[in-house]
Amino acid sequence: MTENAKKKLFIKTWGCQMNVYDSSRMADILRPLGYSSVDGPEDADMIILNTCHIREKATDKVFSEIGRLKKHKDEKEAKGGKMIMAVAGCVAQAEGDFILQRAPVIDMIFGPQTYHELPEMVLKANGNERVVNTDFPVISKFDHMPTEQNQGAAAFLSIQEGCDKFCTFCVVPYTRGAEYSRSPESIIEEAHKLADNGAKEITLLGQNVNAYHGEAKDGKIWGLARLIEEMAKIDAVKQIRYTTSHPRDMDDDLIRAHGDIKKLMPFLHLPVQSGSDKILKAMNRKHTADRYRDIVADLRKVRPDLVFSSDFIVGFPGETDQDHEDTMQLIRDVVFASAYSFKYSARPGTPAANMTNLVREDVKSARLTELQELIAAQYLDFNKSCVGTTTQVLFERKGRRDGQLQGRTPFYQAINVQANERLIGEIVDVIVTEATANALVGEVKTSESILKSA
Ligand code: SAH
Ligand code: SF4
Ligand code: F3S
């Protein structure tokens, strides 16, 4: 490759882990075209904004980011250079034409299902053509992806996309399209490659990952449990996780897998959204609060140390104080190790956007604070209960302080440990010494510390 061919690519990513994954795959696709990733927009040859549409002001945020970044493009072009600016992801999918009209500075607009077509799009953009690509192509992008990936010890692997569930508040079925599962063979092959590249942990990704139903070459349909079972057979893969799951797809096989497959980590993100049956119904979640409690109990029966995290929406239209209290009670009953919680925001085009019995903003804020305080207290309790225990830690990177490494416990807690850099990428026994609301501190367990504690 000549020096001229070295081009700088800056990708800014919002949204869920699917988007994080997509961004790294876009970088993989663009690498053979001479682009290598950089950490900032200065002097970039291409900027991609990989956007999320899930909550309000998503589009506004994108426009103000475009406004901020435009000066880099202007500077570059004043020097006779060229910069391609692109909007990708779910805002591009939902608002492609609007962005095209409103932001003449944008050269490429493309949705989440099209990034395997990036080389063609770049070619057009280089020919000064503006590109909009928001189709849902018949051919899967997964079959057209390079396999090269520099993913580190904790890798992500996208196995399923899209959603057919149509919760009344949610844009995902519209931005990501219908549910689609990759073939088990292609997933296992990618897992082998990730393992060969040093991955010790693989997190299987999908908007509805436990709805996974991939068709194998022999025509048999594999569920997520079967897929995890096969993946666990790869020696170098020591830890397996999956996200995001839906309570409705938590079938018996998958529950059993949590008991049988030791490599499946004891942390599960299982969004519930609300603890009120009335609200769950209005959300079209198709499960009750008690059904959720039962699933949690069944999972704990087979894997007693399993910890849970969840997603909550407060202030959905029609939510009363009692409905909110039902949510608080569910949290007290289940006990979560963490959660994402949001104030409901109406998304254009979704059924809930037409609902009229809206909850006041100040009420939403108060409910959110109350809920977050309870979850934070539960998380702190859990973290504190770990002090003094020995836990396995996968070290992922250098920590913020000198000499420290950062990693995750099996329960997905962040942990900082004084340790030699050569332990990055390794799974190491660590004694937990301190706990705060957000993270743990630990010491590598050595023969000396074993003697000390004996
Ligand atoms: N597929 C996953 C979640 C996808 S979106 C699931 O079914 O749970 C991630 C989270 O964003 C959701 O779980 C929900 O808590 C939140 N969210 C989605 N739409 C929202 C909206 N309109 N307002 C507020 N929060 C929303
Ligand atoms: Fe959205 Fe519901 Fe699908 Fe999750 S299951 S992506 S919340 S529609
Ligand atoms: Fe956001 Fe799209 Fe993910 S809307 S949450 S980036 S699927």
Short mmCIF file of C-alpha atoms and ligand atoms in Angstrom, two decimals:
data_model
loop_
_atom_site.label_atom_id
_atom_site.label_comp_id
_atom_site.label_asym_id
_atom_site.label_seq_id
_atom_site.Cartn_x
_atom_site.Cartn_y
_atom_site.Cartn_z
CA MET A 1 0.00 0.00 0.00
CA THR A 2 1.39 3.42 -0.85
CA GLU A 3 1.61 6.22 1.69
CA ASN A 4 -1.19 8.03 -0.16
CA ALA A 5 -3.52 5.15 0.34
CA LYS A 6 -3.39 5.56 4.14
CA LYS A 7 -6.60 7.28 5.00
CA LYS A 8 -7.99 8.22 8.36
CA LEU A 9 -11.39 6.94 9.40
CA PHE A 10 -13.22 8.34 12.42
CA ILE A 11 -16.37 6.53 13.53
CA LYS A 12 -18.52 7.94 16.31
CA THR A 13 -20.94 5.43 17.76
CA TRP A 14 -24.15 5.86 19.74
CA GLY A 15 -26.69 3.26 20.83
CA CYS A 16 -26.71 -0.39 21.66
CA GLN A 17 -24.04 -3.04 21.34
CA MET A 18 -25.31 -3.94 17.89
CA ASN A 19 -24.16 -0.51 16.81
CA VAL A 20 -20.79 -0.91 18.52
CA TYR A 21 -20.39 -4.20 16.69
CA ASP A 22 -21.50 -2.67 13.39
CA SER A 23 -18.94 0.12 13.78
CA SER A 24 -16.09 -2.31 14.20
CA ARG A 25 -17.26 -4.29 11.17
CA MET A 26 -17.48 -1.12 9.10
CA ALA A 27 -13.86 -0.44 10.02
CA ASP A 28 -13.01 -3.99 8.89
CA ILE A 29 -14.73 -3.45 5.55
CA LEU A 30 -13.03 -0.12 4.96
CA ARG A 31 -9.54 -1.31 5.93
CA PRO A 32 -8.79 -2.95 2.56
CA LEU A 33 -9.76 0.37 0.96
CA GLY A 34 -6.90 2.02 2.83
CA TYR A 35 -8.78 3.41 5.81
CA SER A 36 -7.48 2.96 9.32
CA SER A 37 -9.32 4.04 12.44
CA VAL A 38 -8.34 7.14 14.39
CA ASP A 39 -9.66 8.51 17.68
CA GLY A 40 -10.71 11.97 16.58
CA PRO A 41 -12.23 13.85 13.64
CA GLU A 42 -9.22 16.11 12.99
CA ASP A 43 -7.88 15.66 9.48
CA ALA A 44 -10.01 12.54 8.94
CA ASP A 45 -10.68 11.37 5.39
CA MET A 46 -13.96 9.85 6.40
CA ILE A 47 -16.26 10.44 9.35
CA ILE A 48 -19.11 8.04 10.04
CA LEU A 49 -21.74 8.87 12.63
CA ASN A 50 -23.28 5.55 13.63
CA THR A 51 -26.53 6.69 15.16
CA CYS A 52 -29.25 5.47 17.50
CA HIS A 53 -32.93 6.37 17.23
CA ILE A 54 -34.26 4.79 20.38
CA ARG A 55 -35.11 7.85 22.44
CA GLU A 56 -36.17 11.44 21.84
CA LYS A 57 -33.93 14.12 20.37
CA ALA A 58 -31.97 11.45 18.52
CA THR A 59 -32.21 13.31 15.22
CA ASP A 60 -31.45 16.70 16.82
CA LYS A 61 -28.31 15.23 18.36
CA VAL A 62 -27.16 14.01 14.98
CA PHE A 63 -27.71 17.40 13.38
CA SER A 64 -25.80 19.22 16.08
CA GLU A 65 -22.95 16.73 15.77
CA ILE A 66 -22.92 17.30 12.01
CA GLY A 67 -22.79 21.05 12.71
CA ARG A 68 -19.78 20.58 15.00
CA LEU A 69 -17.90 18.31 12.63
CA LYS A 70 -18.53 20.35 9.50
CA LYS A 71 -15.59 22.64 10.29
CA HIS A 72 -13.19 19.70 9.99
CA LYS A 73 -14.51 19.00 6.54
CA ASP A 74 -14.27 22.68 5.59
CA GLU A 75 -10.69 22.88 6.88
CA LYS A 76 -9.70 19.76 5.00
CA GLU A 77 -11.28 20.98 1.77
CA ALA A 78 -9.70 24.43 2.14
CA LYS A 79 -6.37 22.62 1.98
CA GLY A 80 -7.46 20.87 -1.22
CA GLY A 81 -8.27 17.58 0.52
CA LYS A 82 -11.46 15.56 0.60
CA MET A 83 -13.51 14.27 3.48
CA ILE A 84 -16.47 11.93 3.19
CA MET A 85 -19.05 12.51 5.90
CA ALA A 86 -21.61 9.79 6.51
CA VAL A 87 -24.58 9.09 8.74
CA ALA A 88 -25.18 5.40 9.43
CA GLY A 89 -27.31 3.41 11.84
CA CYS A 90 -30.88 3.78 12.99
CA VAL A 91 -31.38 7.52 12.53
CA ALA A 92 -30.13 7.14 8.96
CA GLN A 93 -32.64 4.34 8.46
CA ALA A 94 -35.55 6.31 9.90
CA GLU A 95 -34.73 9.82 8.68
CA GLY A 96 -32.57 9.25 5.59
CA ASP A 97 -34.39 11.61 3.23
CA PHE A 98 -34.72 14.29 5.87
CA ILE A 99 -30.97 14.23 6.51
CA LEU A 100 -30.32 14.35 2.77
CA GLN A 101 -32.36 17.56 2.50
CA ARG A 102 -31.31 19.22 5.70
CA ALA A 103 -27.58 18.45 5.70
CA PRO A 104 -25.97 19.06 2.31
CA VAL A 105 -22.58 18.40 3.91
CA ILE A 106 -23.44 14.69 4.30
CA ASP A 107 -22.16 12.49 1.46
CA MET A 108 -23.49 9.09 2.49
CA ILE A 109 -26.55 7.98 4.41
CA PHE A 110 -26.96 4.28 4.99
CA GLY A 111 -29.00 2.00 7.24
CA PRO A 112 -27.85 -0.87 9.45
CA GLN A 113 -28.59 -3.54 6.86
CA THR A 114 -26.41 -2.15 4.11
CA TYR A 115 -22.91 -1.59 5.35
CA HIS A 116 -21.49 -4.55 3.42
CA GLU A 117 -22.18 -2.33 0.40
CA LEU A 118 -19.83 0.34 1.75
CA PRO A 119 -17.12 -0.12 -0.92
CA GLU A 120 -19.63 0.72 -3.69
CA MET A 121 -21.01 3.62 -1.67
CA VAL A 122 -17.52 5.03 -1.09
CA LEU A 123 -16.79 4.75 -4.79
CA LYS A 124 -19.87 6.82 -5.59
CA ALA A 125 -19.16 9.36 -2.87
CA ASN A 126 -15.62 9.76 -4.20
CA GLY A 127 -17.22 10.54 -7.55
CA ASN A 128 -19.08 13.33 -5.77
CA GLU A 129 -22.40 11.54 -5.85
CA ARG A 130 -24.55 11.70 -2.72
CA VAL A 131 -25.56 8.24 -1.58
CA VAL A 132 -28.69 7.18 0.29
CA ASN A 133 -29.01 3.50 1.07
CA THR A 134 -31.78 2.55 3.46
CA ASP A 135 -33.02 -0.66 1.85
CA PHE A 136 -33.50 -3.92 3.63
CA PRO A 137 -31.60 -6.07 1.11
CA VAL A 138 -32.57 -9.68 0.55
CA ILE A 139 -28.95 -10.77 0.77
CA SER A 140 -27.69 -10.73 4.31
CA LYS A 141 -24.86 -8.42 5.15
CA PHE A 142 -23.45 -11.20 7.32
CA ASP A 143 -22.59 -13.26 4.25
CA HIS A 144 -20.58 -10.41 2.82
CA MET A 145 -18.33 -9.50 5.61
CA PRO A 146 -14.61 -9.80 5.93
CA THR A 147 -13.59 -12.02 8.80
CA GLU A 148 -10.67 -9.98 9.95
CA GLN A 149 -11.30 -8.40 13.32
CA ASN A 150 -9.15 -6.97 16.01
CA GLN A 151 -11.44 -7.66 18.89
CA GLY A 152 -9.32 -8.32 21.97
CA ALA A 153 -10.05 -10.83 24.70
CA ALA A 154 -13.75 -10.06 25.07
CA ALA A 155 -15.30 -10.27 21.63
CA PHE A 156 -18.79 -9.65 20.32
CA LEU A 157 -20.48 -11.79 17.74
CA SER A 158 -23.71 -10.72 16.12
CA ILE A 159 -26.01 -13.72 15.57
CA GLN A 160 -29.47 -12.27 15.17
CA GLU A 161 -30.91 -8.98 14.11
CA GLY A 162 -34.17 -7.17 13.93
CA CYS A 163 -37.34 -7.66 15.85
CA ASP A 164 -40.90 -8.84 15.20
CA LYS A 165 -42.22 -8.09 18.67
CA PHE A 166 -43.50 -4.55 18.15
CA CYS A 167 -43.57 -3.31 21.70
CA THR A 168 -45.76 -0.24 21.37
CA PHE A 169 -43.02 2.22 22.46
CA CYS A 170 -40.15 0.94 20.34
CA VAL A 171 -38.63 1.91 16.98
CA VAL A 172 -36.36 -1.10 16.57
CA PRO A 173 -38.76 -3.19 14.42
CA TYR A 174 -38.87 -0.22 12.04
CA THR A 175 -35.18 0.68 12.00
CA ARG A 176 -33.67 -2.80 12.06
CA GLY A 177 -36.42 -4.65 10.20
CA ALA A 178 -37.73 -8.17 10.65
CA GLU A 179 -36.09 -10.79 12.80
CA TYR A 180 -33.26 -12.59 11.07
CA SER A 181 -30.95 -15.34 12.38
CA ARG A 182 -27.57 -16.19 10.88
CA SER A 183 -26.76 -19.78 10.08
CA PRO A 184 -25.19 -21.74 12.95
CA GLU A 185 -22.28 -22.81 10.72
CA SER A 186 -21.27 -19.26 9.90
CA ILE A 187 -21.51 -18.27 13.56
CA ILE A 188 -19.39 -21.19 14.79
CA GLU A 189 -16.85 -20.45 12.08
CA GLU A 190 -16.63 -16.83 13.20
CA ALA A 191 -16.32 -17.94 16.84
CA HIS A 192 -13.33 -20.11 15.89
CA LYS A 193 -11.72 -17.16 14.17
CA LEU A 194 -12.31 -14.91 17.16
CA ALA A 195 -10.79 -17.56 19.42
CA ASP A 196 -7.77 -17.86 17.10
CA ASN A 197 -7.38 -14.09 17.42
CA GLY A 198 -7.20 -14.33 21.20
CA ALA A 199 -10.84 -14.07 22.30
CA LYS A 200 -11.44 -15.76 25.65
CA GLU A 201 -14.98 -14.51 25.95
CA ILE A 202 -17.68 -14.24 23.31
CA THR A 203 -20.85 -12.24 23.77
CA LEU A 204 -23.56 -13.25 21.34
CA LEU A 205 -25.49 -10.23 20.18
CA GLY A 206 -28.97 -9.65 18.87
CA GLN A 207 -31.88 -7.29 19.43
CA ASN A 208 -33.78 -10.38 20.49
CA VAL A 209 -30.93 -12.75 20.85
CA ASN A 210 -32.86 -15.54 22.52
CA ALA A 211 -35.36 -15.57 19.68
CA TYR A 212 -32.43 -16.98 17.70
CA HIS A 213 -33.54 -19.77 15.34
CA GLY A 214 -30.81 -20.38 12.79
CA GLU A 215 -31.24 -22.92 10.04
CA ALA A 216 -28.33 -25.33 9.73
CA LYS A 217 -27.18 -26.90 6.44
CA ASP A 218 -29.17 -30.07 7.20
CA GLY A 219 -32.34 -28.00 7.49
CA LYS A 220 -32.52 -28.34 11.27
CA ILE A 221 -33.34 -25.25 13.28
CA TRP A 222 -31.04 -24.40 16.15
CA GLY A 223 -32.18 -22.39 19.12
CA LEU A 224 -29.85 -20.28 21.23
CA ALA A 225 -29.28 -23.10 23.74
CA ARG A 226 -27.97 -25.41 21.02
CA LEU A 227 -25.75 -22.70 19.63
CA ILE A 228 -24.24 -21.95 23.04
CA GLU A 229 -23.69 -25.66 23.62
CA GLU A 230 -21.69 -25.94 20.39
CA MET A 231 -19.74 -22.78 21.10
CA ALA A 232 -18.81 -24.05 24.54
CA LYS A 233 -17.02 -26.93 22.80
CA ILE A 234 -14.42 -24.52 21.44
CA ASP A 235 -11.60 -25.00 23.90
CA ALA A 236 -10.14 -21.52 23.73
CA VAL A 237 -13.51 -19.89 24.40
CA LYS A 238 -13.77 -19.83 28.19
CA GLN A 239 -16.71 -17.52 28.77
CA ILE A 240 -19.97 -17.02 26.89
CA ARG A 241 -22.60 -14.32 27.32
CA TYR A 242 -25.58 -13.16 25.30
CA THR A 243 -27.59 -9.98 25.09
CA THR A 244 -30.32 -8.67 24.76
CA SER A 245 -32.90 -11.23 25.60
CA HIS A 246 -36.67 -11.07 25.89
CA PRO A 247 -38.62 -12.84 28.65
CA ARG A 248 -40.96 -14.41 26.09
CA ASP A 249 -38.12 -16.32 24.45
CA MET A 250 -36.62 -17.69 27.66
CA ASP A 251 -37.47 -21.30 26.81
CA ASP A 252 -36.79 -24.45 28.85
CA ASP A 253 -33.73 -25.42 26.80
CA LEU A 254 -32.13 -22.07 27.42
CA ILE A 255 -32.95 -22.15 31.12
CA ARG A 256 -31.43 -25.62 31.31
CA ALA A 257 -28.33 -24.39 29.49
CA HIS A 258 -27.70 -21.92 32.30
CA GLY A 259 -27.43 -24.87 34.67
CA ASP A 260 -25.51 -27.23 32.39
CA ILE A 261 -23.01 -25.04 30.59
CA LYS A 262 -20.42 -23.71 33.00
CA LYS A 263 -18.94 -21.40 30.39
CA LEU A 264 -22.24 -19.54 30.24
CA MET A 265 -21.57 -16.69 32.67
CA PRO A 266 -23.81 -16.10 35.70
CA PHE A 267 -25.05 -12.69 34.57
CA LEU A 268 -28.17 -12.17 32.53
CA HIS A 269 -29.59 -8.98 31.07
CA LEU A 270 -33.32 -9.64 30.87
CA PRO A 271 -35.35 -6.49 30.22
CA VAL A 272 -38.75 -6.32 31.89
CA GLN A 273 -39.68 -2.62 31.36
CA SER A 274 -42.42 -2.53 34.02
CA GLY A 275 -43.78 -4.46 36.98
CA SER A 276 -47.41 -3.55 36.29
CA ASP A 277 -49.48 -5.99 34.26
CA LYS A 278 -51.66 -3.17 32.97
CA ILE A 279 -48.62 -1.31 31.63
CA LEU A 280 -46.96 -4.46 30.30
CA LYS A 281 -50.15 -5.10 28.35
CA ALA A 282 -50.25 -1.55 26.98
CA MET A 283 -46.61 -2.00 25.99
CA ASN A 284 -47.50 -5.22 24.13
CA ARG A 285 -44.78 -7.08 26.04
CA LYS A 286 -46.96 -10.23 26.11
CA HIS A 287 -45.82 -11.34 29.55
CA THR A 288 -46.93 -10.50 33.07
CA ALA A 289 -44.85 -9.43 36.05
CA ASP A 290 -45.40 -12.82 37.68
CA ARG A 291 -44.29 -14.63 34.56
CA TYR A 292 -41.07 -12.64 34.79
CA ARG A 293 -40.69 -13.58 38.47
CA ASP A 294 -41.22 -17.26 37.55
CA ILE A 295 -38.55 -17.14 34.84
CA VAL A 296 -36.08 -15.61 37.29
CA ALA A 297 -36.93 -18.30 39.87
CA ASP A 298 -36.53 -21.10 37.30
CA LEU A 299 -33.15 -19.72 36.25
CA ARG A 300 -31.97 -19.39 39.85
CA LYS A 301 -33.05 -22.96 40.49
CA VAL A 302 -30.54 -24.24 37.92
CA ARG A 303 -27.88 -21.57 38.52
CA PRO A 304 -28.22 -20.19 42.08
CA ASP A 305 -25.47 -17.58 41.68
CA LEU A 306 -27.06 -16.02 38.58
CA VAL A 307 -27.41 -12.23 38.85
CA PHE A 308 -29.83 -10.19 36.78
CA SER A 309 -29.90 -6.83 35.13
CA SER A 310 -32.80 -5.26 33.30
CA ASP A 311 -34.27 -2.34 31.37
CA PHE A 312 -37.08 -0.19 32.75
CA ILE A 313 -39.24 2.53 31.28
CA VAL A 314 -40.94 4.87 33.74
CA GLY A 315 -43.83 7.14 32.87
CA PHE A 316 -45.32 5.10 30.05
CA PRO A 317 -48.73 6.62 29.12
CA GLY A 318 -51.31 5.70 31.75
CA GLU A 319 -48.76 4.73 34.41
CA THR A 320 -50.23 5.53 37.84
CA ASP A 321 -48.48 5.72 41.21
CA GLN A 322 -49.71 2.19 41.86
CA ASP A 323 -48.28 0.92 38.56
CA HIS A 324 -44.96 2.48 39.48
CA GLU A 325 -45.14 0.91 42.93
CA ASP A 326 -45.70 -2.48 41.21
CA THR A 327 -42.45 -1.91 39.33
CA MET A 328 -40.64 -1.03 42.57
CA GLN A 329 -42.03 -4.19 44.17
CA LEU A 330 -40.80 -6.30 41.28
CA ILE A 331 -37.33 -4.82 41.75
CA ARG A 332 -37.45 -5.58 45.49
CA ASP A 333 -38.57 -9.15 44.74
CA VAL A 334 -36.07 -9.97 42.03
CA VAL A 335 -33.04 -7.93 43.22
CA PHE A 336 -30.98 -6.68 40.30
CA ALA A 337 -27.25 -6.16 40.00
CA SER A 338 -27.72 -3.30 37.55
CA ALA A 339 -30.23 -1.80 35.17
CA TYR A 340 -30.76 0.68 32.43
CA SER A 341 -33.74 2.89 33.14
CA PHE A 342 -35.35 5.54 31.02
CA LYS A 343 -38.15 8.04 31.05
CA TYR A 344 -40.67 7.10 28.40
CA SER A 345 -40.33 9.18 25.28
CA ALA A 346 -42.79 9.07 22.41
CA ARG A 347 -41.20 7.88 19.19
CA PRO A 348 -42.89 9.00 15.96
CA GLY A 349 -44.57 6.17 14.11
CA THR A 350 -44.93 3.86 17.11
CA PRO A 351 -48.41 2.98 18.44
CA ALA A 352 -47.69 4.44 21.90
CA ALA A 353 -47.00 7.83 20.31
CA ASN A 354 -50.78 8.14 19.75
CA MET A 355 -51.66 7.43 23.36
CA THR A 356 -53.13 10.40 25.19
CA ASN A 357 -52.95 9.68 28.93
CA LEU A 358 -49.43 11.07 29.25
CA VAL A 359 -47.48 11.21 32.48
CA ARG A 360 -46.11 14.61 33.52
CA GLU A 361 -42.36 15.15 33.07
CA ASP A 362 -41.78 15.96 36.75
CA VAL A 363 -43.60 12.79 37.77
CA LYS A 364 -41.48 10.76 35.35
CA SER A 365 -38.30 12.32 36.77
CA ALA A 366 -39.30 11.56 40.36
CA ARG A 367 -40.12 7.95 39.49
CA LEU A 368 -36.87 7.53 37.62
CA THR A 369 -34.84 8.83 40.57
CA GLU A 370 -36.65 6.55 43.01
CA LEU A 371 -36.11 3.52 40.78
CA GLN A 372 -32.46 4.30 40.12
CA GLU A 373 -31.76 4.76 43.83
CA LEU A 374 -33.21 1.34 44.60
CA ILE A 375 -31.20 -0.35 41.86
CA ALA A 376 -28.02 1.45 42.92
CA ALA A 377 -28.52 0.28 46.51
CA GLN A 378 -29.04 -3.28 45.30
CA TYR A 379 -25.91 -3.10 43.18
CA LEU A 380 -23.84 -1.72 46.03
CA ASP A 381 -25.10 -4.52 48.31
CA PHE A 382 -24.15 -7.07 45.71
CA ASN A 383 -20.71 -5.54 45.18
CA LYS A 384 -20.10 -5.44 48.93
CA SER A 385 -21.10 -9.07 49.29
CA CYS A 386 -18.24 -9.93 46.95
CA VAL A 387 -15.52 -8.44 49.16
CA GLY A 388 -13.27 -11.20 50.46
CA THR A 389 -14.25 -13.69 47.78
CA THR A 390 -11.99 -14.99 45.03
CA THR A 391 -13.32 -14.41 41.56
CA GLN A 392 -12.08 -15.00 38.06
CA VAL A 393 -11.31 -11.83 36.17
CA LEU A 394 -10.79 -11.44 32.45
CA PHE A 395 -8.39 -8.53 32.08
CA GLU A 396 -9.33 -6.43 29.08
CA ARG A 397 -7.20 -3.31 29.19
CA LYS A 398 -4.97 -0.99 31.18
CA GLY A 399 -6.75 0.80 33.99
CA ARG A 400 -6.91 4.53 34.53
CA ARG A 401 -4.27 4.47 37.26
CA ASP A 402 -0.69 3.49 36.63
CA GLY A 403 0.00 -0.19 37.02
CA GLN A 404 -3.69 -1.05 37.13
CA LEU A 405 -5.57 -3.34 34.80
CA GLN A 406 -9.28 -3.28 34.18
CA GLY A 407 -11.39 -6.34 33.76
CA ARG A 408 -14.74 -7.95 34.41
CA THR A 409 -15.85 -10.59 36.87
CA PRO A 410 -18.16 -13.41 35.78
CA PHE A 411 -21.02 -11.23 37.11
CA TYR A 412 -19.97 -8.49 34.70
CA GLN A 413 -18.75 -6.18 37.47
CA ALA A 414 -15.96 -3.84 36.44
CA ILE A 415 -12.87 -4.45 38.55
CA ASN A 416 -9.53 -2.66 38.88
CA VAL A 417 -6.48 -4.60 39.93
CA GLN A 418 -2.76 -3.82 40.29
CA ALA A 419 -1.33 -6.25 37.81
CA ASN A 420 1.30 -6.77 35.19
CA GLU A 421 0.33 -5.74 31.68
CA ARG A 422 1.15 -9.17 30.37
CA LEU A 423 -2.06 -10.36 32.06
CA ILE A 424 -4.20 -8.43 29.56
CA GLY A 425 -6.25 -11.04 27.72
CA GLU A 426 -5.91 -13.59 30.52
CA ILE A 427 -8.41 -14.95 33.03
CA VAL A 428 -6.88 -14.69 36.47
CA ASP A 429 -7.97 -15.46 40.04
CA VAL A 430 -8.47 -12.22 41.95
CA ILE A 431 -9.35 -11.56 45.58
CA VAL A 432 -11.91 -8.77 45.88
CA THR A 433 -10.72 -6.21 48.42
CA GLU A 434 -13.04 -3.22 48.01
CA ALA A 435 -16.42 -2.42 46.57
CA THR A 436 -17.96 0.85 45.45
CA ALA A 437 -21.27 1.59 43.78
CA ASN A 438 -19.80 1.16 40.31
CA ALA A 439 -16.81 -1.11 40.54
CA LEU A 440 -14.65 -3.46 42.54
CA VAL A 441 -11.01 -3.36 43.48
CA GLY A 442 -8.99 -6.54 43.84
CA GLU A 443 -5.60 -8.17 44.15
CA VAL A 444 -4.24 -10.89 41.95
CA LYS A 445 -4.27 -14.10 43.92
CA THR A 446 -0.69 -15.35 44.20
CA SER A 447 0.86 -18.20 46.08
CA GLU A 448 1.76 -15.63 48.76
CA SER A 449 -1.80 -14.38 49.10
CA ILE A 450 -3.01 -17.96 49.29
CA LEU A 451 -0.58 -18.54 52.16
CA LYS A 452 -1.66 -15.28 53.79
CA SER A 453 -5.32 -16.22 53.76
CA ALA A 454 -4.66 -19.79 54.89
N1 SAH B 1 -34.76 -5.66 22.54
C1 SAH B 1 -34.59 -5.20 23.83
C2 SAH B 1 -34.32 -3.71 23.99
C3 SAH B 1 -34.08 -2.79 22.86
S1 SAH B 1 -34.12 -1.09 23.14
C4 SAH B 1 -35.80 -5.58 24.64
O1 SAH B 1 -36.78 -6.05 24.14
O2 SAH B 1 -35.81 -5.37 25.83
C5 SAH B 1 -33.27 -0.83 24.65
C6 SAH B 1 -34.10 -0.22 25.73
O3 SAH B 1 -34.45 1.12 25.44
C7 SAH B 1 -35.43 -0.91 25.96
O4 SAH B 1 -35.32 -2.07 26.72
C8 SAH B 1 -36.23 0.17 26.65
O5 SAH B 1 -36.08 0.08 28.06
C9 SAH B 1 -35.61 1.46 26.13
N2 SAH B 1 -36.55 2.13 25.22
C10 SAH B 1 -36.94 1.71 24.00
N3 SAH B 1 -37.84 2.58 23.48
C11 SAH B 1 -38.02 3.55 24.38
C12 SAH B 1 -38.84 4.72 24.44
N4 SAH B 1 -39.67 5.04 23.45
N5 SAH B 1 -38.77 5.51 25.54
C13 SAH B 1 -37.94 5.19 26.55
N6 SAH B 1 -37.17 4.10 26.57
C14 SAH B 1 -37.19 3.29 25.50
FE1 SF4 B 2 -38.09 -3.07 20.88
FE2 SF4 B 2 -39.72 -4.75 22.09
FE3 SF4 B 2 -38.33 -5.54 19.97
FE4 SF4 B 2 -37.10 -5.07 22.29
S1 SF4 B 2 -38.64 -6.67 21.89
S2 SF4 B 2 -36.45 -4.41 20.27
S3 SF4 B 2 -38.24 -3.36 23.09
S4 SF4 B 2 -39.94 -4.02 19.98
FE1 F3S B 3 -30.46 2.41 19.01
FE2 F3S B 3 -30.77 1.18 16.75
FE3 F3S B 3 -29.64 -0.05 18.80
S1 F3S B 3 -32.20 2.55 17.65
S2 F3S B 3 -30.65 0.86 20.52
S3 F3S B 3 -28.82 1.66 17.72
S4 F3S B 3 -31.00 -0.93 17.29
#
